[in-house]
């Protein structure tokens, strides 16, 4: 990576961590395209997964009092399976396929968002969970599908953020394990993650504090703003 890109990348990392801590998800919205541009698609997606996995550990600790393990377990399990399969495919896929998959993933999310899912949220949640994992494992990001899957659990604001943090942690750890085994992630990448720990701690503290202040109505607006952000990335890529 060119030296002049370091400040840009670290600003993007901090912004991604703060957004993720506020909404429970959304970090990949900022981190995946930034690192993909700086390092190349595969290297950038892999490093983003490692950084987000480490950050999700901090988030889970920060929201430890509002983690709905039992309710979120089916979504977590399906995300893990989908992510594992998608990450395995990512290893052998040509880089151009991965780039196209990112665009296709957002197109799928856009179509899902165009449907009226309010009556079928609980029924569709498992399918969305598996699809979000597979999309995340292959393209590095699954924000819209993951958001819809977890929102289908009908949780209050704090437990929704806790569930999103758990699901994100499992997905990112699964990707990180597969890509480390495939040598897409090296010791140098783990040193970068270690250097980012202070940013994770500060950003998570600020993000959680912001979440506490905005209330249920404000969080609903934040949630759908993140979803619109993913849609905006879709439109920009077309």
PDB file of C-alpha atoms in Angstrom:
ATOM      1  CA  UNK A   1       0.000   0.000   0.000  1.00  0.00           C
ATOM      2  CA  UNK A   2       1.264   3.452  -0.923  1.00  0.00           C
ATOM      3  CA  UNK A   3       2.351   5.528   2.130  1.00  0.00           C
ATOM      4  CA  UNK A   4      -0.010   8.396   1.282  1.00  0.00           C
ATOM      5  CA  UNK A   5      -2.962   6.022   1.636  1.00  0.00           C
ATOM      6  CA  UNK A   6      -2.265   5.186   5.306  1.00  0.00           C
ATOM      7  CA  UNK A   7      -4.076   8.246   6.780  1.00  0.00           C
ATOM      8  CA  UNK A   8      -7.088   7.629   4.529  1.00  0.00           C
ATOM      9  CA  UNK A   9      -7.243   3.962   5.511  1.00  0.00           C
ATOM     10  CA  UNK A  10      -6.979   4.654   9.252  1.00  0.00           C
ATOM     11  CA  UNK A  11      -9.722   7.301   9.049  1.00  0.00           C
ATOM     12  CA  UNK A  12     -11.905   4.787   7.194  1.00  0.00           C
ATOM     13  CA  UNK A  13     -11.115   2.104   9.788  1.00  0.00           C
ATOM     14  CA  UNK A  14     -12.126   4.382  12.656  1.00  0.00           C
ATOM     15  CA  UNK A  15     -15.316   5.479  10.878  1.00  0.00           C
ATOM     16  CA  UNK A  16     -16.205   1.858  10.131  1.00  0.00           C
ATOM     17  CA  UNK A  17     -15.705   0.811  13.760  1.00  0.00           C
ATOM     18  CA  UNK A  18     -17.761   3.734  15.087  1.00  0.00           C
ATOM     19  CA  UNK A  19     -20.642   3.100  12.678  1.00  0.00           C
ATOM     20  CA  UNK A  20     -20.602  -0.607  13.449  1.00  0.00           C
ATOM     21  CA  UNK A  21     -20.728   0.058  17.195  1.00  0.00           C
ATOM     22  CA  UNK A  22     -23.610   2.518  16.770  1.00  0.00           C
ATOM     23  CA  UNK A  23     -25.827   0.451  14.482  1.00  0.00           C
ATOM     24  CA  UNK A  24     -24.534  -3.067  15.182  1.00  0.00           C
ATOM     25  CA  UNK A  25     -23.486  -3.442  11.554  1.00  0.00           C
ATOM     26  CA  UNK A  26     -22.370  -1.309   8.621  1.00  0.00           C
ATOM     27  CA  UNK A  27     -18.602  -1.429   9.097  1.00  0.00           C
ATOM     28  CA  UNK A  28     -18.100  -3.302   5.830  1.00  0.00           C
ATOM     29  CA  UNK A  29     -19.969  -0.509   4.037  1.00  0.00           C
ATOM     30  CA  UNK A  30     -16.914   1.689   4.616  1.00  0.00           C
ATOM     31  CA  UNK A  31     -14.090  -0.772   5.160  1.00  0.00           C
ATOM     32  CA  UNK A  32     -14.471  -3.227   2.264  1.00  0.00           C
ATOM     33  CA  UNK A  33     -14.396  -0.680  -0.603  1.00  0.00           C
ATOM     34  CA  UNK A  34     -11.637   1.367   1.065  1.00  0.00           C
ATOM     35  CA  UNK A  35      -9.307  -1.593   1.586  1.00  0.00           C
ATOM     36  CA  UNK A  36     -10.245  -3.138  -1.761  1.00  0.00           C
ATOM     37  CA  UNK A  37      -9.164   0.078  -3.506  1.00  0.00           C
ATOM     38  CA  UNK A  38      -5.983   0.349  -1.432  1.00  0.00           C
ATOM     39  CA  UNK A  39      -4.875  -3.300  -1.528  1.00  0.00           C
ATOM     40  CA  UNK A  40      -6.808  -4.979  -4.343  1.00  0.00           C
ATOM     41  CA  UNK A  41     -10.118  -6.776  -4.075  1.00  0.00           C
ATOM     42  CA  UNK A  42      -9.107 -10.087  -2.495  1.00  0.00           C
ATOM     43  CA  UNK A  43      -6.480  -8.708  -0.117  1.00  0.00           C
ATOM     44  CA  UNK A  44      -8.728  -5.822   0.878  1.00  0.00           C
ATOM     45  CA  UNK A  45     -11.772  -8.018   1.527  1.00  0.00           C
ATOM     46  CA  UNK A  46      -9.696 -10.466   3.580  1.00  0.00           C
ATOM     47  CA  UNK A  47      -8.086  -7.750   5.734  1.00  0.00           C
ATOM     48  CA  UNK A  48     -11.484  -6.098   6.240  1.00  0.00           C
ATOM     49  CA  UNK A  49     -12.850  -9.385   7.582  1.00  0.00           C
ATOM     50  CA  UNK A  50      -9.963  -9.692  10.047  1.00  0.00           C
ATOM     51  CA  UNK A  51     -10.340  -6.112  11.285  1.00  0.00           C
ATOM     52  CA  UNK A  52     -14.111  -6.411  11.618  1.00  0.00           C
ATOM     53  CA  UNK A  53     -13.780  -9.734  13.443  1.00  0.00           C
ATOM     54  CA  UNK A  54     -11.459  -8.138  16.003  1.00  0.00           C
ATOM     55  CA  UNK A  55     -13.743  -5.124  16.315  1.00  0.00           C
ATOM     56  CA  UNK A  56     -16.769  -7.356  16.825  1.00  0.00           C
ATOM     57  CA  UNK A  57     -15.053  -8.935  19.826  1.00  0.00           C
ATOM     58  CA  UNK A  58     -14.892  -5.467  21.371  1.00  0.00           C
ATOM     59  CA  UNK A  59     -18.529  -4.793  20.412  1.00  0.00           C
ATOM     60  CA  UNK A  60     -19.773  -8.055  21.932  1.00  0.00           C
ATOM     61  CA  UNK A  61     -18.029  -7.155  25.173  1.00  0.00           C
ATOM     62  CA  UNK A  62     -19.484  -3.639  25.084  1.00  0.00           C
ATOM     63  CA  UNK A  63     -23.024  -4.995  24.561  1.00  0.00           C
ATOM     64  CA  UNK A  64     -22.562  -8.067  26.784  1.00  0.00           C
ATOM     65  CA  UNK A  65     -25.645  -7.248  28.859  1.00  0.00           C
ATOM     66  CA  UNK A  66     -27.931  -7.299  25.808  1.00  0.00           C
ATOM     67  CA  UNK A  67     -26.878 -10.360  23.798  1.00  0.00           C
ATOM     68  CA  UNK A  68     -29.941 -12.467  22.830  1.00  0.00           C
ATOM     69  CA  UNK A  69     -28.105 -15.785  22.452  1.00  0.00           C
ATOM     70  CA  UNK A  70     -31.180 -18.031  22.299  1.00  0.00           C
ATOM     71  CA  UNK A  71     -33.156 -15.919  19.843  1.00  0.00           C
ATOM     72  CA  UNK A  72     -30.178 -15.254  17.607  1.00  0.00           C
ATOM     73  CA  UNK A  73     -28.835 -18.838  17.593  1.00  0.00           C
ATOM     74  CA  UNK A  74     -30.663 -20.028  14.419  1.00  0.00           C
ATOM     75  CA  UNK A  75     -29.539 -16.941  12.507  1.00  0.00           C
ATOM     76  CA  UNK A  76     -25.970 -17.346  13.807  1.00  0.00           C
ATOM     77  CA  UNK A  77     -25.828 -21.014  12.760  1.00  0.00           C
ATOM     78  CA  UNK A  78     -27.119 -20.337   9.246  1.00  0.00           C
ATOM     79  CA  UNK A  79     -24.798 -17.354   8.813  1.00  0.00           C
ATOM     80  CA  UNK A  80     -21.844 -19.528   9.857  1.00  0.00           C
ATOM     81  CA  UNK A  81     -22.682 -22.270   7.338  1.00  0.00           C
ATOM     82  CA  UNK A  82     -23.338 -19.792   4.536  1.00  0.00           C
ATOM     83  CA  UNK A  83     -20.170 -17.841   5.313  1.00  0.00           C
ATOM     84  CA  UNK A  84     -18.006 -20.977   5.357  1.00  0.00           C
ATOM     85  CA  UNK A  85     -19.268 -22.079   1.938  1.00  0.00           C
ATOM     86  CA  UNK A  86     -18.948 -18.585   0.480  1.00  0.00           C
ATOM     87  CA  UNK A  87     -15.445 -18.092   1.906  1.00  0.00           C
ATOM     88  CA  UNK A  88     -14.285 -21.421   0.456  1.00  0.00           C
ATOM     89  CA  UNK A  89     -15.545 -20.330  -2.951  1.00  0.00           C
ATOM     90  CA  UNK A  90     -13.842 -16.945  -2.522  1.00  0.00           C
ATOM     91  CA  UNK A  91     -10.406 -18.612  -2.192  1.00  0.00           C
ATOM     92  CA  UNK A  92     -10.483 -20.179  -5.647  1.00  0.00           C
ATOM     93  CA  UNK A  93     -12.560 -17.556  -7.442  1.00  0.00           C
ATOM     94  CA  UNK A  94     -10.913 -15.169  -9.935  1.00  0.00           C
ATOM     95  CA  UNK A  95     -10.637 -11.631  -8.574  1.00  0.00           C
ATOM     96  CA  UNK A  96     -13.018 -10.313 -11.233  1.00  0.00           C
ATOM     97  CA  UNK A  97     -15.693 -12.747 -10.026  1.00  0.00           C
ATOM     98  CA  UNK A  98     -15.334 -11.445  -6.492  1.00  0.00           C
ATOM     99  CA  UNK A  99     -15.722  -7.850  -7.685  1.00  0.00           C
ATOM    100  CA  UNK A 100     -18.844  -8.793  -9.649  1.00  0.00           C
ATOM    101  CA  UNK A 101     -20.188 -10.702  -6.627  1.00  0.00           C
ATOM    102  CA  UNK A 102     -20.088  -7.539  -4.549  1.00  0.00           C
ATOM    103  CA  UNK A 103     -22.313  -5.794  -7.088  1.00  0.00           C
ATOM    104  CA  UNK A 104     -24.616  -8.817  -7.435  1.00  0.00           C
ATOM    105  CA  UNK A 105     -24.887  -9.046  -3.642  1.00  0.00           C
ATOM    106  CA  UNK A 106     -26.133  -5.493  -3.429  1.00  0.00           C
ATOM    107  CA  UNK A 107     -28.491  -6.064  -6.368  1.00  0.00           C
ATOM    108  CA  UNK A 108     -30.008  -9.014  -4.503  1.00  0.00           C
ATOM    109  CA  UNK A 109     -30.383  -6.907  -1.366  1.00  0.00           C
ATOM    110  CA  UNK A 110     -32.005  -4.147  -3.405  1.00  0.00           C
ATOM    111  CA  UNK A 111     -34.577  -6.589  -4.796  1.00  0.00           C
ATOM    112  CA  UNK A 112     -35.280  -7.976  -1.332  1.00  0.00           C
ATOM    113  CA  UNK A 113     -35.802  -4.472  -0.003  1.00  0.00           C
ATOM    114  CA  UNK A 114     -38.254  -3.767  -2.832  1.00  0.00           C
ATOM    115  CA  UNK A 115     -40.560  -6.530  -1.571  1.00  0.00           C
ATOM    116  CA  UNK A 116     -42.980  -6.139   1.305  1.00  0.00           C
ATOM    117  CA  UNK A 117     -41.429  -8.441   3.902  1.00  0.00           C
ATOM    118  CA  UNK A 118     -43.284  -7.128   6.946  1.00  0.00           C
ATOM    119  CA  UNK A 119     -45.694 -10.112   7.003  1.00  0.00           C
ATOM    120  CA  UNK A 120     -43.012 -12.689   6.278  1.00  0.00           C
ATOM    121  CA  UNK A 121     -40.044 -11.418   8.294  1.00  0.00           C
ATOM    122  CA  UNK A 122     -39.895 -14.369  10.688  1.00  0.00           C
ATOM    123  CA  UNK A 123     -40.396 -16.917   7.915  1.00  0.00           C
ATOM    124  CA  UNK A 124     -37.796 -15.297   5.680  1.00  0.00           C
ATOM    125  CA  UNK A 125     -35.247 -14.644   8.427  1.00  0.00           C
ATOM    126  CA  UNK A 126     -33.492 -18.076   8.178  1.00  0.00           C
ATOM    127  CA  UNK A 127     -33.236 -17.842   4.379  1.00  0.00           C
ATOM    128  CA  UNK A 128     -31.881 -14.300   4.608  1.00  0.00           C
ATOM    129  CA  UNK A 129     -29.398 -15.428   7.275  1.00  0.00           C
ATOM    130  CA  UNK A 130     -27.961 -18.158   5.042  1.00  0.00           C
ATOM    131  CA  UNK A 131     -27.908 -15.839   2.020  1.00  0.00           C
ATOM    132  CA  UNK A 132     -26.192 -13.102   4.031  1.00  0.00           C
ATOM    133  CA  UNK A 133     -23.495 -15.533   5.167  1.00  0.00           C
ATOM    134  CA  UNK A 134     -22.897 -16.848   1.661  1.00  0.00           C
ATOM    135  CA  UNK A 135     -22.781 -13.329   0.227  1.00  0.00           C
ATOM    136  CA  UNK A 136     -20.442 -12.169   2.978  1.00  0.00           C
ATOM    137  CA  UNK A 137     -18.124 -15.144   2.557  1.00  0.00           C
ATOM    138  CA  UNK A 138     -17.852 -14.632  -1.165  1.00  0.00           C
ATOM    139  CA  UNK A 139     -17.926 -10.855  -1.546  1.00  0.00           C
ATOM    140  CA  UNK A 140     -16.862  -9.669   1.911  1.00  0.00           C
ATOM    141  CA  UNK A 141     -20.050  -7.843   2.824  1.00  0.00           C
ATOM    142  CA  UNK A 142     -23.630  -8.846   3.602  1.00  0.00           C
ATOM    143  CA  UNK A 143     -24.996  -5.808   5.427  1.00  0.00           C
ATOM    144  CA  UNK A 144     -28.490  -5.507   3.921  1.00  0.00           C
ATOM    145  CA  UNK A 145     -29.334  -9.204   4.107  1.00  0.00           C
ATOM    146  CA  UNK A 146     -27.878  -9.546   7.583  1.00  0.00           C
ATOM    147  CA  UNK A 147     -29.777  -6.491   8.775  1.00  0.00           C
ATOM    148  CA  UNK A 148     -33.060  -7.885   7.457  1.00  0.00           C
ATOM    149  CA  UNK A 149     -32.424 -11.351   8.899  1.00  0.00           C
ATOM    150  CA  UNK A 150     -31.723 -10.055  12.405  1.00  0.00           C
ATOM    151  CA  UNK A 151     -34.477  -7.445  12.300  1.00  0.00           C
ATOM    152  CA  UNK A 152     -36.872 -10.308  11.633  1.00  0.00           C
ATOM    153  CA  UNK A 153     -36.252 -11.489  15.216  1.00  0.00           C
ATOM    154  CA  UNK A 154     -38.336  -8.538  16.508  1.00  0.00           C
ATOM    155  CA  UNK A 155     -35.883  -7.354  19.157  1.00  0.00           C
ATOM    156  CA  UNK A 156     -35.671  -4.025  20.948  1.00  0.00           C
ATOM    157  CA  UNK A 157     -32.879  -1.601  20.022  1.00  0.00           C
ATOM    158  CA  UNK A 158     -30.162  -2.787  22.425  1.00  0.00           C
ATOM    159  CA  UNK A 159     -30.821  -6.491  21.823  1.00  0.00           C
ATOM    160  CA  UNK A 160     -30.955  -5.865  18.074  1.00  0.00           C
ATOM    161  CA  UNK A 161     -27.498  -4.285  18.186  1.00  0.00           C
ATOM    162  CA  UNK A 162     -26.302  -7.154  20.396  1.00  0.00           C
ATOM    163  CA  UNK A 163     -27.671  -9.744  17.966  1.00  0.00           C
ATOM    164  CA  UNK A 164     -26.113  -7.964  14.985  1.00  0.00           C
ATOM    165  CA  UNK A 165     -22.775  -7.891  16.827  1.00  0.00           C
ATOM    166  CA  UNK A 166     -22.963 -11.637  17.554  1.00  0.00           C
ATOM    167  CA  UNK A 167     -23.921 -12.518  13.990  1.00  0.00           C
ATOM    168  CA  UNK A 168     -21.212 -10.245  12.581  1.00  0.00           C
ATOM    169  CA  UNK A 169     -18.604 -11.749  14.917  1.00  0.00           C
ATOM    170  CA  UNK A 170     -19.409 -15.324  13.883  1.00  0.00           C
ATOM    171  CA  UNK A 171     -19.405 -14.458  10.186  1.00  0.00           C
ATOM    172  CA  UNK A 172     -16.150 -12.492  10.281  1.00  0.00           C
ATOM    173  CA  UNK A 173     -14.350 -15.071  12.439  1.00  0.00           C
ATOM    174  CA  UNK A 174     -15.437 -17.827  10.030  1.00  0.00           C
ATOM    175  CA  UNK A 175     -14.114 -15.895   7.033  1.00  0.00           C
ATOM    176  CA  UNK A 176     -10.898 -15.029   8.840  1.00  0.00           C
ATOM    177  CA  UNK A 177     -10.250 -18.683   9.734  1.00  0.00           C
ATOM    178  CA  UNK A 178     -10.852 -19.913   6.175  1.00  0.00           C
ATOM    179  CA  UNK A 179      -8.748 -17.182   4.589  1.00  0.00           C
ATOM    180  CA  UNK A 180      -5.908 -17.566   7.089  1.00  0.00           C
ATOM    181  CA  UNK A 181      -5.782 -21.276   6.275  1.00  0.00           C
ATOM    182  CA  UNK A 182      -5.687 -20.374   2.576  1.00  0.00           C
ATOM    183  CA  UNK A 183      -2.807 -17.890   3.189  1.00  0.00           C
ATOM    184  CA  UNK A 184      -4.861 -14.882   2.118  1.00  0.00           C
ATOM    185  CA  UNK A 185      -4.146 -13.471   5.588  1.00  0.00           C
ATOM    186  CA  UNK A 186      -0.612 -13.434   6.968  1.00  0.00           C
ATOM    187  CA  UNK A 187       1.178 -12.419  10.148  1.00  0.00           C
ATOM    188  CA  UNK A 188       1.509  -8.888   8.816  1.00  0.00           C
ATOM    189  CA  UNK A 189      -2.261  -8.580   8.548  1.00  0.00           C
ATOM    190  CA  UNK A 190      -2.638  -9.652  12.173  1.00  0.00           C
ATOM    191  CA  UNK A 191      -0.108  -7.007  13.192  1.00  0.00           C
ATOM    192  CA  UNK A 192      -2.258  -4.405  11.410  1.00  0.00           C
ATOM    193  CA  UNK A 193      -5.265  -5.630  13.389  1.00  0.00           C
ATOM    194  CA  UNK A 194      -3.279  -5.401  16.613  1.00  0.00           C
ATOM    195  CA  UNK A 195      -2.235  -1.831  15.777  1.00  0.00           C
ATOM    196  CA  UNK A 196      -5.922  -0.958  15.279  1.00  0.00           C
ATOM    197  CA  UNK A 197      -7.003  -2.127  18.763  1.00  0.00           C
ATOM    198  CA  UNK A 198      -6.884   1.415  20.247  1.00  0.00           C
ATOM    199  CA  UNK A 199      -9.104   2.618  17.404  1.00  0.00           C
ATOM    200  CA  UNK A 200     -11.536  -0.237  18.125  1.00  0.00           C
ATOM    201  CA  UNK A 201     -11.770   0.637  21.808  1.00  0.00           C
ATOM    202  CA  UNK A 202     -12.300   4.370  21.238  1.00  0.00           C
ATOM    203  CA  UNK A 203     -14.711   3.928  18.328  1.00  0.00           C
ATOM    204  CA  UNK A 204     -16.779   1.304  20.158  1.00  0.00           C
ATOM    205  CA  UNK A 205     -17.049   3.517  23.240  1.00  0.00           C
ATOM    206  CA  UNK A 206     -18.197   6.479  21.133  1.00  0.00           C
ATOM    207  CA  UNK A 207     -20.544   4.344  19.047  1.00  0.00           C
ATOM    208  CA  UNK A 208     -22.213   2.776  22.075  1.00  0.00           C
ATOM    209  CA  UNK A 209     -22.593   6.165  23.711  1.00  0.00           C
ATOM    210  CA  UNK A 210     -24.229   7.514  20.554  1.00  0.00           C
ATOM    211  CA  UNK A 211     -26.561   4.508  20.456  1.00  0.00           C
ATOM    212  CA  UNK A 212     -27.620   5.135  24.064  1.00  0.00           C
ATOM    213  CA  UNK A 213     -28.480   8.766  23.291  1.00  0.00           C
ATOM    214  CA  UNK A 214     -30.545   8.379  20.133  1.00  0.00           C
ATOM    215  CA  UNK A 215     -33.261   6.101  21.553  1.00  0.00           C
ATOM    216  CA  UNK A 216     -35.485   3.625  19.703  1.00  0.00           C
ATOM    217  CA  UNK A 217     -36.771   6.071  17.104  1.00  0.00           C
ATOM    218  CA  UNK A 218     -33.326   7.470  16.380  1.00  0.00           C
ATOM    219  CA  UNK A 219     -31.889   3.967  16.076  1.00  0.00           C
ATOM    220  CA  UNK A 220     -34.585   2.980  13.587  1.00  0.00           C
ATOM    221  CA  UNK A 221     -33.534   5.945  11.458  1.00  0.00           C
ATOM    222  CA  UNK A 222     -29.864   4.973  11.796  1.00  0.00           C
ATOM    223  CA  UNK A 223     -30.613   1.358  10.851  1.00  0.00           C
ATOM    224  CA  UNK A 224     -32.386   2.328   7.648  1.00  0.00           C
ATOM    225  CA  UNK A 225     -29.768   4.971   6.865  1.00  0.00           C
ATOM    226  CA  UNK A 226     -27.141   2.212   6.880  1.00  0.00           C
ATOM    227  CA  UNK A 227     -29.416   0.101   4.669  1.00  0.00           C
ATOM    228  CA  UNK A 228     -29.762   3.031   2.255  1.00  0.00           C
ATOM    229  CA  UNK A 229     -25.988   3.413   2.330  1.00  0.00           C
ATOM    230  CA  UNK A 230     -25.610  -0.130   1.069  1.00  0.00           C
ATOM    231  CA  UNK A 231     -28.173   0.601  -1.627  1.00  0.00           C
ATOM    232  CA  UNK A 232     -26.201   3.712  -2.591  1.00  0.00           C
ATOM    233  CA  UNK A 233     -23.097   1.604  -3.022  1.00  0.00           C
ATOM    234  CA  UNK A 234     -25.111  -0.666  -5.269  1.00  0.00           C
ATOM    235  CA  UNK A 235     -26.219   2.228  -7.473  1.00  0.00           C
ATOM    236  CA  UNK A 236     -22.675   3.649  -7.591  1.00  0.00           C
ATOM    237  CA  UNK A 237     -21.366   0.310  -8.810  1.00  0.00           C
ATOM    238  CA  UNK A 238     -23.844   0.045 -11.684  1.00  0.00           C
TER     239      UNK A 238
END
